[in-house]
Coordinates of C-alpha atoms in Angstrom, one line a residue:
Chain A
M16 CA 0.0 0.0 0.0
Y17 CA 2.7 2.5 1.1
L18 CA 4.8 1.7 -2.0
Q19 CA 2.3 2.8 -4.5
K20 CA 1.3 5.7 -2.4
L21 CA 4.9 6.9 -2.1
K22 CA 5.5 6.5 -5.8
N23 CA 2.3 8.4 -6.6
C24 CA 3.2 11.1 -4.1
H25 CA 6.6 11.5 -5.7
Q26 CA 5.1 11.8 -9.2
N27 CA 2.6 14.3 -8.0
I28 CA 4.9 16.7 -6.1
K29 CA 7.8 16.6 -8.7
P30 CA 6.7 19.7 -10.6
F31 CA 6.7 21.7 -7.4
I32 CA 9.9 20.6 -5.8
H33 CA 13.6 20.4 -6.6
N34 CA 15.3 17.0 -7.0
T35 CA 18.1 18.2 -4.8
P36 CA 21.8 17.3 -5.5
V37 CA 23.7 14.6 -3.6
L38 CA 27.1 15.9 -2.6
T39 CA 30.2 14.0 -1.3
S40 CA 33.4 15.2 0.4
H41 CA 36.7 13.3 0.5
L42 CA 37.6 15.1 3.7
L43 CA 34.4 14.2 5.5
N44 CA 34.7 10.6 4.3
E45 CA 38.2 10.6 5.9
I46 CA 37.0 12.2 9.1
S47 CA 34.0 9.9 9.5
G48 CA 35.5 6.7 8.0
A49 CA 32.3 6.1 6.1
S50 CA 31.4 6.8 2.5
V51 CA 28.9 9.5 3.0
F52 CA 26.3 10.8 0.5
F53 CA 24.7 14.1 1.6
K54 CA 21.2 14.7 0.2
C55 CA 21.0 18.4 0.1
E56 CA 17.5 19.4 1.2
N57 CA 19.1 22.7 2.3
F58 CA 18.9 23.5 -1.4
Q59 CA 15.2 22.5 -1.6
R60 CA 12.7 25.3 -2.3
M61 CA 12.3 27.6 0.7
G62 CA 15.4 25.8 2.1
A63 CA 14.1 22.6 3.7
F64 CA 12.6 19.2 3.1
K65 CA 9.3 20.4 4.6
M66 CA 8.4 21.7 1.1
R67 CA 7.8 18.1 0.1
G68 CA 5.3 17.1 2.7
A69 CA 3.5 20.4 2.6
T70 CA 3.0 20.1 -1.2
N71 CA 1.8 16.5 -0.9
A72 CA -0.6 17.3 1.8
I73 CA -2.2 20.2 -0.1
L74 CA -2.4 18.1 -3.3
N75 CA -4.3 15.5 -1.5
L76 CA -7.1 17.8 -0.4
S77 CA -10.4 17.9 -2.3
E78 CA -11.2 20.9 -4.5
T79 CA -13.6 22.2 -1.9
Q80 CA -11.0 22.0 0.8
K81 CA -8.4 23.7 -1.4
S82 CA -10.8 26.6 -2.1
R83 CA -11.1 27.2 1.7
G84 CA -7.4 27.2 2.5
V85 CA -5.1 25.4 4.9
V86 CA -4.0 26.3 8.4
T87 CA -1.1 25.3 10.6
H88 CA 0.6 26.5 13.7
S89 CA 4.3 26.7 13.4
S90 CA 7.0 29.4 13.5
G91 CA 9.6 27.2 11.7
N92 CA 10.2 25.7 8.3
F93 CA 6.8 24.1 8.0
A94 CA 5.1 27.6 8.2
Q95 CA 7.3 28.7 5.2
A96 CA 6.8 25.5 3.4
L97 CA 3.0 25.5 3.7
S98 CA 2.9 29.2 2.6
L99 CA 5.0 28.5 -0.5
A100 CA 3.4 25.2 -1.4
A101 CA -0.1 26.8 -1.0
R102 CA 0.9 29.7 -3.2
S103 CA 2.3 27.4 -5.8
L104 CA -1.1 25.6 -5.8
G105 CA -3.3 28.7 -5.7
V106 CA -4.5 27.9 -2.1
K107 CA -4.6 30.2 0.9
A108 CA -2.4 29.4 3.9
Y109 CA -3.2 30.7 7.4
I110 CA -0.2 30.5 9.7
V111 CA -0.8 30.7 13.4
M112 CA 2.3 32.2 15.1
P113 CA 2.9 33.6 18.6
S114 CA 2.9 37.4 18.5
G115 CA 6.4 37.4 19.8
A116 CA 7.9 35.2 17.1
P117 CA 11.1 36.6 15.5
K118 CA 10.5 39.2 12.9
V119 CA 12.7 37.3 10.4
K120 CA 10.4 34.3 10.6
K121 CA 7.3 36.4 10.2
E122 CA 8.8 38.1 7.1
A123 CA 9.8 34.8 5.6
V124 CA 6.2 33.5 5.8
K125 CA 4.8 36.8 4.4
E126 CA 7.3 36.6 1.6
Y127 CA 6.0 33.2 0.6
G128 CA 2.4 34.5 0.7
G129 CA 1.3 33.0 4.0
I130 CA -1.4 34.9 6.0
I131 CA -0.1 35.3 9.6
I132 CA -2.6 35.0 12.4
E133 CA -1.0 36.0 15.7
C134 CA -1.8 34.5 19.1
P135 CA -0.5 34.4 22.6
P136 CA 2.6 32.4 23.1
T137 CA 1.3 29.2 24.7
L138 CA 0.6 25.9 23.0
E139 CA -3.0 26.0 24.2
D140 CA -3.5 29.4 22.6
R141 CA -1.9 28.3 19.4
E142 CA -4.3 25.3 19.1
K143 CA -7.3 27.4 20.1
T144 CA -6.4 30.0 17.5
A145 CA -5.9 27.3 14.8
M146 CA -9.2 25.8 15.7
Q147 CA -10.9 29.2 15.3
V148 CA -9.4 29.6 11.8
Q149 CA -10.7 26.2 10.9
Q150 CA -14.2 27.1 12.0
E151 CA -14.3 30.7 10.6
K152 CA -12.6 30.0 7.3
G153 CA -13.4 26.4 6.8
A154 CA -9.6 25.9 6.4
T155 CA -8.1 22.4 6.7
F156 CA -5.6 21.9 9.5
L157 CA -2.3 20.4 8.4
H158 CA 0.0 19.1 11.1
P159 CA 3.7 19.7 10.4
S160 CA 4.8 16.1 11.0
D161 CA 1.9 13.9 12.2
N162 CA 0.0 13.6 9.0
L163 CA 0.4 10.7 6.6
D164 CA 0.5 12.8 3.5
V165 CA 3.2 15.0 5.0
I166 CA 5.1 11.8 6.1
L167 CA 4.9 10.4 2.6
G168 CA 6.1 13.7 1.1
Q169 CA 9.1 13.8 3.3
G170 CA 9.9 10.2 2.2
T171 CA 10.4 11.3 -1.4
A172 CA 13.9 12.8 -0.5
T173 CA 14.9 9.2 0.2
I174 CA 13.3 7.9 -3.0
E175 CA 15.5 10.3 -4.9
L176 CA 18.6 9.5 -2.8
L177 CA 18.1 5.8 -3.4
E178 CA 17.5 6.2 -7.1
D179 CA 20.9 7.8 -7.3
H180 CA 22.6 5.5 -4.8
P181 CA 20.6 2.2 -4.6
D182 CA 23.2 0.4 -2.5
L183 CA 23.2 2.7 0.5
E184 CA 23.5 0.6 3.7
Y185 CA 22.4 3.3 6.1
I186 CA 20.5 6.6 6.0
F187 CA 20.7 9.1 8.9
T188 CA 18.1 11.8 9.5
P189 CA 17.5 14.2 12.4
V190 CA 14.5 13.5 14.6
G191 CA 12.1 16.2 15.7
G192 CA 8.4 15.8 15.2
G193 CA 9.0 12.5 13.5
G194 CA 7.7 13.3 10.0
L195 CA 11.1 13.1 8.2
I196 CA 12.4 10.0 9.8
A197 CA 9.0 8.2 9.4
G198 CA 8.9 9.0 5.7
T199 CA 12.6 8.1 5.3
A200 CA 12.0 4.8 7.1
L201 CA 9.0 3.9 4.8
A202 CA 10.9 4.8 1.7
A203 CA 14.0 2.9 2.7
N204 CA 12.0 -0.1 3.7
L205 CA 10.0 -0.2 0.5
H206 CA 13.2 0.2 -1.5
G207 CA 13.9 -3.3 -0.2
N208 CA 17.7 -3.4 -0.2
N209 CA 18.0 -3.7 3.6
C210 CA 18.9 -0.1 3.9
K211 CA 18.7 0.8 7.6
V212 CA 17.5 4.1 8.9
I213 CA 19.1 5.8 12.0
G214 CA 18.0 8.9 13.7
G215 CA 20.1 11.6 15.3
E216 CA 18.6 13.5 18.2
P217 CA 19.8 16.2 20.5
L218 CA 20.4 14.8 24.0
A219 CA 18.7 18.0 25.3
A220 CA 15.5 17.0 23.6
D221 CA 15.6 13.2 23.4
D222 CA 11.9 12.5 23.6
A223 CA 12.1 10.1 20.6
Y224 CA 14.9 8.1 22.1
R225 CA 13.0 7.7 25.3
S226 CA 9.8 7.0 23.4
L227 CA 11.4 4.0 21.7
L228 CA 12.6 2.7 25.0
S229 CA 9.2 3.1 26.8
G230 CA 7.0 2.2 23.9
K231 CA 4.9 5.3 24.3
I232 CA 5.2 8.9 23.1
E233 CA 7.4 10.8 25.6
T234 CA 7.6 14.6 25.9
N235 CA 10.5 16.9 26.7
K236 CA 10.4 18.9 29.9
T237 CA 13.0 21.2 28.6
T238 CA 14.4 21.7 25.1
Q239 CA 17.6 23.7 25.5
T240 CA 19.1 22.8 22.1
I241 CA 20.6 24.8 19.2
A242 CA 18.7 22.4 16.9
D243 CA 15.6 24.5 17.1
G244 CA 13.7 22.3 14.5
L245 CA 14.0 19.3 16.8
K246 CA 12.2 20.4 19.9
T247 CA 8.8 18.9 19.1
Q248 CA 7.6 15.4 20.0
L249 CA 6.4 12.4 18.0
G250 CA 2.8 11.9 17.1
D251 CA 0.3 9.1 16.9
I252 CA 0.6 8.6 13.2
N253 CA 4.4 8.7 12.8
F254 CA 5.4 6.9 16.0
P255 CA 4.2 3.4 15.0
I256 CA 6.1 3.8 11.7
I257 CA 9.2 4.8 13.6
Q258 CA 8.9 2.0 16.0
K259 CA 8.4 -0.6 13.3
Y260 CA 11.0 0.6 10.8
I261 CA 14.0 2.4 12.2
T262 CA 17.1 0.8 13.6
K263 CA 18.0 3.2 16.4
I264 CA 18.4 6.7 17.6
I265 CA 21.8 8.1 18.5
R266 CA 21.8 11.1 20.8
V267 CA 24.3 13.9 20.5
E268 CA 25.4 16.7 22.7
E269 CA 25.3 20.4 21.8
Q270 CA 29.0 20.6 21.1
D271 CA 28.8 17.6 18.8
I272 CA 26.1 19.4 16.8
I273 CA 28.0 22.6 16.5
A274 CA 31.2 20.7 15.5
A275 CA 29.4 18.8 12.8
M276 CA 27.7 22.0 11.5
R277 CA 31.1 23.7 11.4
L278 CA 32.7 20.8 9.5
I279 CA 30.0 20.9 6.9
W280 CA 30.2 24.6 6.5
E281 CA 34.0 24.8 6.4
R282 CA 34.7 21.6 4.4
M283 CA 31.7 21.4 2.1
K284 CA 31.1 25.2 1.8
I285 CA 27.4 24.8 2.1
I286 CA 25.0 26.3 4.6
I287 CA 23.0 24.0 6.8
E288 CA 20.9 24.7 9.9
P289 CA 21.9 23.2 13.3
S290 CA 19.0 20.6 13.1
S291 CA 20.6 19.2 9.9
A292 CA 24.0 18.8 11.5
V293 CA 22.5 16.5 14.1
A294 CA 22.3 13.6 11.6
F295 CA 26.0 13.9 10.7
A296 CA 26.9 14.4 14.4
A297 CA 25.2 11.1 15.1
L298 CA 27.3 9.3 12.5
L299 CA 30.4 10.8 13.9
K300 CA 29.4 9.9 17.5
E301 CA 29.4 6.2 16.7
K302 CA 31.6 6.2 13.7
E303 CA 33.3 2.9 14.5
L304 CA 30.0 1.2 13.6
F305 CA 29.9 2.7 10.1
K306 CA 33.5 2.3 9.0
G307 CA 33.5 1.9 5.2
K308 CA 29.7 1.8 5.0
K309 CA 27.9 3.6 2.2
T310 CA 25.8 6.0 4.2
G311 CA 23.2 8.6 3.3
I312 CA 22.7 11.7 5.3
I313 CA 19.6 13.9 4.9
L314 CA 20.7 17.5 5.3
S315 CA 17.3 18.6 6.2
G316 CA 17.5 22.4 5.8
G317 CA 19.6 25.5 5.4
N318 CA 17.6 28.3 7.1
V319 CA 19.8 30.0 9.6
D320 CA 19.9 33.5 11.0
L321 CA 23.3 34.8 9.9
K322 CA 23.3 37.2 12.7
N323 CA 23.2 34.5 15.3
L324 CA 25.7 31.7 14.5
P325 CA 27.2 29.4 17.0
F326 CA 30.8 29.9 15.8
Chain B
M143 CA 48.7 28.7 -29.8
Y144 CA 46.7 29.4 -26.6
L145 CA 43.8 27.1 -27.7
Q146 CA 45.9 24.0 -27.8
K147 CA 47.8 25.0 -24.7
L148 CA 44.5 25.5 -22.8
K149 CA 43.1 22.2 -23.9
N150 CA 46.3 20.4 -22.9
C151 CA 46.3 22.2 -19.6
H152 CA 42.8 21.1 -18.9
Q153 CA 43.6 17.5 -19.7
N154 CA 46.7 17.5 -17.6
I155 CA 45.2 19.0 -14.5
K156 CA 41.9 17.1 -14.6
P157 CA 43.0 14.2 -12.3
F158 CA 44.0 16.7 -9.6
I159 CA 41.0 19.1 -9.6
H160 CA 37.2 18.9 -9.3
N161 CA 35.0 19.7 -12.3
T162 CA 32.9 21.9 -10.0
P163 CA 29.1 22.1 -10.3
V164 CA 27.2 24.9 -12.0
L165 CA 24.3 26.1 -9.9
T166 CA 21.3 28.3 -10.7
S167 CA 18.7 30.1 -8.6
H168 CA 15.3 31.2 -9.6
L169 CA 15.3 33.9 -7.0
L170 CA 18.7 35.3 -8.0
N171 CA 17.5 35.3 -11.6
E172 CA 14.5 37.3 -10.5
I173 CA 16.6 39.7 -8.5
S174 CA 19.2 40.2 -11.2
G175 CA 16.9 40.0 -14.3
A176 CA 19.6 37.9 -16.0
S177 CA 19.8 34.1 -16.4
V178 CA 22.7 33.4 -14.2
F179 CA 24.9 30.3 -14.1
F180 CA 27.2 30.1 -11.1
K181 CA 30.4 28.1 -11.6
C182 CA 31.1 27.0 -8.0
E183 CA 34.9 27.2 -7.5
N184 CA 34.1 27.5 -3.8
F185 CA 33.6 23.7 -4.1
Q186 CA 37.0 23.3 -5.7
R187 CA 39.8 21.4 -3.8
M188 CA 41.1 23.6 -1.0
G189 CA 38.1 25.9 -1.7
A190 CA 39.2 28.1 -4.6
F191 CA 40.0 28.2 -8.3
K192 CA 43.7 28.8 -7.4
M193 CA 44.0 25.0 -7.3
R194 CA 43.8 24.9 -11.0
G195 CA 46.6 27.4 -11.8
A196 CA 48.9 26.0 -9.1
T197 CA 48.5 22.5 -10.4
N198 CA 49.2 23.5 -13.9
A199 CA 52.3 25.5 -13.0
I200 CA 53.9 22.6 -11.1
L201 CA 53.0 20.1 -13.9
N202 CA 54.9 22.3 -16.4
L203 CA 58.1 22.2 -14.4
S204 CA 61.0 19.9 -15.4
E205 CA 61.7 16.8 -13.3
T206 CA 64.8 18.5 -11.9
Q207 CA 62.8 21.6 -10.9
K208 CA 60.1 19.4 -9.3
S209 CA 62.7 17.6 -7.3
R210 CA 63.9 21.0 -5.8
G211 CA 60.5 22.3 -4.9
V212 CA 58.5 25.5 -5.5
V213 CA 58.2 28.7 -3.5
T214 CA 55.8 31.5 -3.4
H215 CA 54.9 34.4 -1.2
S216 CA 51.2 34.6 -0.3
S217 CA 49.1 34.4 2.8
G218 CA 45.9 33.7 0.8
N219 CA 44.4 31.0 -1.3
F220 CA 47.4 30.6 -3.5
A221 CA 49.5 29.6 -0.6
Q222 CA 47.0 26.8 0.2
A223 CA 46.6 25.9 -3.4
L224 CA 50.3 25.6 -4.1
S225 CA 50.8 23.5 -0.9
L226 CA 48.0 21.1 -1.8
A227 CA 48.9 20.9 -5.5
A228 CA 52.6 20.3 -4.6
R229 CA 51.6 17.5 -2.2
S230 CA 49.4 15.9 -4.8
L231 CA 52.4 15.8 -7.1
G232 CA 55.0 14.8 -4.7
V233 CA 56.8 18.2 -4.7
K234 CA 57.9 20.4 -1.8
A235 CA 56.2 23.8 -1.4
Y236 CA 57.9 26.6 0.5
I237 CA 55.4 29.3 1.5
V238 CA 56.9 32.7 2.5
M239 CA 54.5 34.4 4.9
P240 CA 54.7 37.4 7.2
S241 CA 55.4 36.2 10.8
G242 CA 52.2 38.1 11.9
A243 CA 49.9 36.3 9.4
P244 CA 46.6 34.9 11.0
K245 CA 47.1 31.6 12.7
V246 CA 44.2 30.2 10.7
K247 CA 46.0 30.9 7.4
K248 CA 49.2 29.3 8.7
E249 CA 47.4 26.2 9.8
A250 CA 45.6 25.8 6.5
V251 CA 49.0 25.9 4.7
K252 CA 50.5 23.4 7.1
E253 CA 47.4 21.1 6.8
Y254 CA 48.0 20.9 3.1
G255 CA 51.7 20.1 3.6
G256 CA 53.2 23.5 2.8
I257 CA 56.5 24.5 4.5
I258 CA 56.1 27.9 6.0
I259 CA 59.1 30.3 5.9
E260 CA 58.3 33.3 8.1
C261 CA 59.6 36.8 7.2
P262 CA 59.0 40.4 8.4
P263 CA 55.8 42.0 7.1
T264 CA 57.0 44.2 4.3
L265 CA 56.7 43.3 0.6
E266 CA 60.5 43.9 0.3
D267 CA 61.1 41.3 3.0
R268 CA 58.8 38.8 1.4
E269 CA 60.5 39.1 -1.9
K270 CA 64.0 38.9 -0.3
T271 CA 63.0 35.9 1.7
A272 CA 61.5 34.1 -1.4
M273 CA 64.7 34.9 -3.3
Q274 CA 66.8 33.3 -0.5
V275 CA 64.6 30.2 -0.7
Q276 CA 65.2 30.0 -4.4
Q277 CA 68.9 30.3 -3.9
E278 CA 69.3 28.0 -1.0
K279 CA 66.9 25.2 -2.0
G280 CA 67.0 25.6 -5.8
A281 CA 63.2 26.0 -5.6
T282 CA 61.3 27.5 -8.5
F283 CA 59.4 30.7 -7.7
L284 CA 55.7 30.6 -8.9
H285 CA 53.8 33.9 -8.9
P286 CA 50.2 33.6 -7.8
S287 CA 48.8 35.4 -10.8
D288 CA 51.4 36.7 -13.2
N289 CA 52.5 33.4 -14.7
L290 CA 51.2 32.1 -18.0
D291 CA 50.8 28.5 -16.7
V292 CA 48.9 29.8 -13.7
I293 CA 46.7 32.0 -16.0
L294 CA 46.0 29.0 -18.3
G295 CA 45.1 26.9 -15.3
Q296 CA 42.6 29.4 -14.1
G297 CA 41.0 29.5 -17.5
T298 CA 40.0 25.9 -17.2
A299 CA 37.1 26.8 -15.0
T300 CA 35.6 28.7 -18.0
I301 CA 36.3 25.7 -20.3
E302 CA 34.2 23.6 -18.1
L303 CA 31.5 26.3 -17.7
L304 CA 31.3 26.7 -21.5
E305 CA 31.2 23.0 -22.1
D306 CA 28.1 22.9 -19.9
H307 CA 26.6 26.1 -21.2
P308 CA 28.1 27.0 -24.6
D309 CA 25.7 29.8 -25.3
L310 CA 26.7 32.1 -22.4
E311 CA 26.7 35.7 -23.6
Y312 CA 28.8 37.1 -20.6
I313 CA 31.1 35.7 -17.9
F314 CA 31.8 37.8 -14.8
T315 CA 34.9 37.2 -12.6
P316 CA 36.4 39.2 -9.8
V317 CA 39.7 41.0 -10.5
G318 CA 42.6 40.9 -8.1
G319 CA 46.0 40.0 -9.4
G320 CA 44.6 39.4 -12.8
G321 CA 45.2 35.6 -13.2
L322 CA 41.6 34.5 -13.1
I323 CA 40.2 37.2 -15.4
A324 CA 43.1 36.8 -17.9
G325 CA 42.6 33.0 -18.0
T326 CA 38.8 33.4 -18.3
A327 CA 39.2 35.9 -21.1
L328 CA 41.5 33.6 -23.0
A329 CA 39.1 30.7 -22.6
A330 CA 36.0 32.6 -23.5
N331 CA 37.7 34.2 -26.6
L332 CA 39.0 30.8 -27.8
H333 CA 35.6 29.3 -27.3
G334 CA 34.6 31.6 -30.2
N335 CA 31.0 32.2 -29.5
N336 CA 31.4 35.9 -28.8
C337 CA 31.1 35.4 -25.0
K338 CA 32.2 38.6 -23.4
V339 CA 34.2 38.7 -20.1
I340 CA 33.5 41.4 -17.5
G341 CA 35.4 42.0 -14.3
G342 CA 34.1 43.1 -10.9
E343 CA 36.5 45.1 -8.8
P344 CA 36.1 46.8 -5.4
L345 CA 36.1 50.5 -5.7
A346 CA 38.4 50.6 -2.8
A347 CA 41.1 48.7 -4.7
D348 CA 40.3 49.7 -8.3
D349 CA 43.8 49.4 -9.7
A350 CA 42.7 47.3 -12.7
Y351 CA 39.9 49.7 -13.7
R352 CA 42.4 52.5 -13.6
S353 CA 45.0 50.4 -15.5
L354 CA 42.7 49.9 -18.4
L355 CA 42.0 53.6 -18.5
S356 CA 45.7 54.7 -18.4
G357 CA 47.1 51.8 -20.4
K358 CA 49.7 51.0 -17.8
I359 CA 49.7 49.0 -14.6
E360 CA 48.4 51.1 -11.8
T361 CA 48.8 50.4 -8.1
N362 CA 46.5 50.9 -5.1
K363 CA 47.6 53.4 -2.5
T364 CA 45.1 51.9 0.0
T365 CA 43.1 48.7 -0.1
Q366 CA 40.4 49.0 2.5
T367 CA 38.1 46.3 1.1
I368 CA 36.5 43.2 2.6
A369 CA 37.4 41.4 -0.6
D370 CA 40.8 40.5 0.8
G371 CA 41.7 38.4 -2.3
L372 CA 41.5 41.4 -4.6
K373 CA 44.0 43.8 -3.1
T374 CA 46.9 42.9 -5.4
Q375 CA 47.7 44.5 -8.7
L376 CA 48.0 43.3 -12.3
G377 CA 51.2 42.0 -13.7
D378 CA 53.2 42.2 -16.9
I379 CA 52.0 38.9 -18.2
N380 CA 48.3 39.1 -17.5
F381 CA 47.8 42.8 -18.2
P382 CA 48.2 42.6 -22.0
I383 CA 45.7 39.7 -22.1
I384 CA 43.3 41.7 -20.0
Q385 CA 43.7 44.8 -22.2
K386 CA 43.1 42.8 -25.3
Y387 CA 40.2 40.5 -24.4
I388 CA 38.0 41.8 -21.7
T389 CA 35.0 44.0 -22.2
K390 CA 35.1 46.2 -19.1
I391 CA 35.5 46.4 -15.4
I392 CA 32.6 47.3 -13.1
R393 CA 33.5 48.8 -9.8
V394 CA 31.4 48.0 -6.7
E395 CA 31.3 49.5 -3.2
E396 CA 31.8 47.6 0.0
Q397 CA 28.0 47.5 0.8
D398 CA 27.4 46.1 -2.7
I399 CA 29.8 43.3 -2.0
I400 CA 28.4 42.4 1.4
A401 CA 24.8 42.5 0.0
A402 CA 25.7 40.2 -2.9
M403 CA 27.5 37.9 -0.5
R404 CA 24.5 37.8 1.7
L405 CA 22.1 37.1 -1.2
I406 CA 24.2 34.1 -2.3
W407 CA 24.6 32.7 1.3
E408 CA 20.9 33.1 2.1
R409 CA 19.3 32.3 -1.2
M410 CA 21.7 29.6 -2.6
K411 CA 22.8 28.2 0.8
I412 CA 26.4 28.1 -0.2
I413 CA 29.4 29.7 1.4
I414 CA 31.4 32.1 -0.8
E415 CA 34.2 34.5 0.3
P416 CA 33.8 38.2 -0.1
S417 CA 36.0 38.3 -3.2
S418 CA 33.7 35.9 -4.9
A419 CA 30.7 38.1 -4.2
V420 CA 32.3 41.0 -6.2
A421 CA 31.5 39.4 -9.6
F422 CA 27.8 39.0 -8.8
A423 CA 27.8 42.5 -7.2
A424 CA 29.1 43.9 -10.5
L425 CA 26.3 42.2 -12.4
L426 CA 23.7 43.6 -10.0
K427 CA 25.3 47.1 -10.2
E428 CA 24.6 47.4 -13.9
K429 CA 21.8 44.9 -14.2
E430 CA 19.8 46.8 -16.7
L431 CA 22.5 46.0 -19.3
F432 CA 22.2 42.3 -18.7
K433 CA 18.4 41.8 -18.7
G434 CA 17.5 38.4 -19.9
K435 CA 21.2 37.6 -20.9
K436 CA 22.7 34.2 -20.2
T437 CA 25.5 35.1 -17.8
G438 CA 28.1 33.0 -16.1
I439 CA 29.6 34.0 -12.8
I440 CA 32.8 32.5 -11.5
L441 CA 32.3 32.0 -7.7
S442 CA 36.0 32.1 -7.1
G443 CA 36.3 30.7 -3.6
G444 CA 34.7 29.8 -0.3
N445 CA 37.4 30.3 2.3
V446 CA 36.0 32.5 5.1
D447 CA 36.7 33.0 8.7
L448 CA 33.4 32.0 10.3
K449 CA 34.4 34.1 13.4
N450 CA 34.6 37.2 11.3
L451 CA 31.6 37.6 9.0
P452 CA 30.3 40.9 7.7
F453 CA 26.7 40.2 8.6

């Protein structure tokens, strides 16, 4: 079932996304000991893989739903992705954001045509406001990571990566809300070449690691990590997929994340956001396990505030 | 004569360099009004096009010369390029650097296997010290930009760019010591499709612009520019080539350079050094002239100090 869905999804979203390049680096191969293939979703439209899932989710709405718009609450990449995907498809996107969200994030959403609805800064208020928009506008709520169409969309990065490099033994992704790793796991599993999927997660927000141990969705009490895209928790739809298909989650400390980010910036000369660095940091953390292995890394995004770098 | 030399040069250096990718950006096309093809020499080995010229210059030495090593005075990308090219070819590279040069630059040279010879910080001392190394070691002096083999090597980036996009109408490069633009001009001219070469130069170090006006090599009294690779002046070998083959030089101010650098970092998610941004800044400066034109930009390098960014 998933296989055909994934293939259809990829066909459907292709006109609206980039087939991003896969880069390699001799130096990073030397440093890691593995043979690493970086899937550059930082070069994706609006700068992150979220464009894939957002596009697929909107494409799967009925014409009536599309005419009434979509709504989400996010101040991160999904807000921008939904705005741009909606604009590309002639659909309105309402983005619920805390009134105190950074100006640069608000402006990015506006630039992509999203309609910002401000709310007080609690999760409760965000959900209440999103609910109001659904009721008043008839807009369809789209969750950034716990939505099967979003998950399938995120999996298409791995379809492309495995088309180019069918013999990868491992693929690493960062773990935040779980949409990317769930989609990656489905795609790798359906590819059928025994390619294993491994998550990288900040130790400071290791809810997914603990969820796999306990067998239920755990939350983070605090999330003091530079990987600001990875503070959210798993959901009811992606968690069973993650439980079933991924091999393990490797936790990394803040200095590991910054060091991995710096290596990629300095050696590969590409801009990735801290959340992206977490996957490579995880590989480096346990590199003795992956010596000589053909390994994919999903570089999830490249949206950083240049005025606020960790170097 | 040049045509065959250039082709041979490209064949010879191919095993030692990357054929760097050519990237495009819808957003930067929109902003510039041109159709822009960025030749990413920031992804070149050691992070800059200088690798090409350094490799070609060493390959053209006799076996005796190679056995005695090469020497240059530079604290920039050519020092790193010569070190790495020499190591790849089993040759010793002596790099004369002022004793007060930034630690990060010294370490980069050492990492690539270069042997640093320190000297006092005047040009006279650098030249005297380089001369001593030539006499004591029998090493061959290689100038970073005023050497025909170096110039031909730098031209190979344009050979690759025009192989991929033979119908380019313009190619922009930054202008510093003149090696890159001279090589680019030779390659574009020999390509024979009426592709015009235009230089971008910082207004704060506009010696090349003034040299074209006066018909003799001019110097800079001051060089207060963020484009630290472009402070040097033209030489006797590259100047006649530049006079004969390039269309014009467009001067840009410091804020133009920083704005162009920022656009490329934020929109393309790639790391370029300020000197690289000068070529794109020049296009933006006179963009009404290049509306709808297929235009190549040589992104010359990506070596930046992340602790010292202009944003």
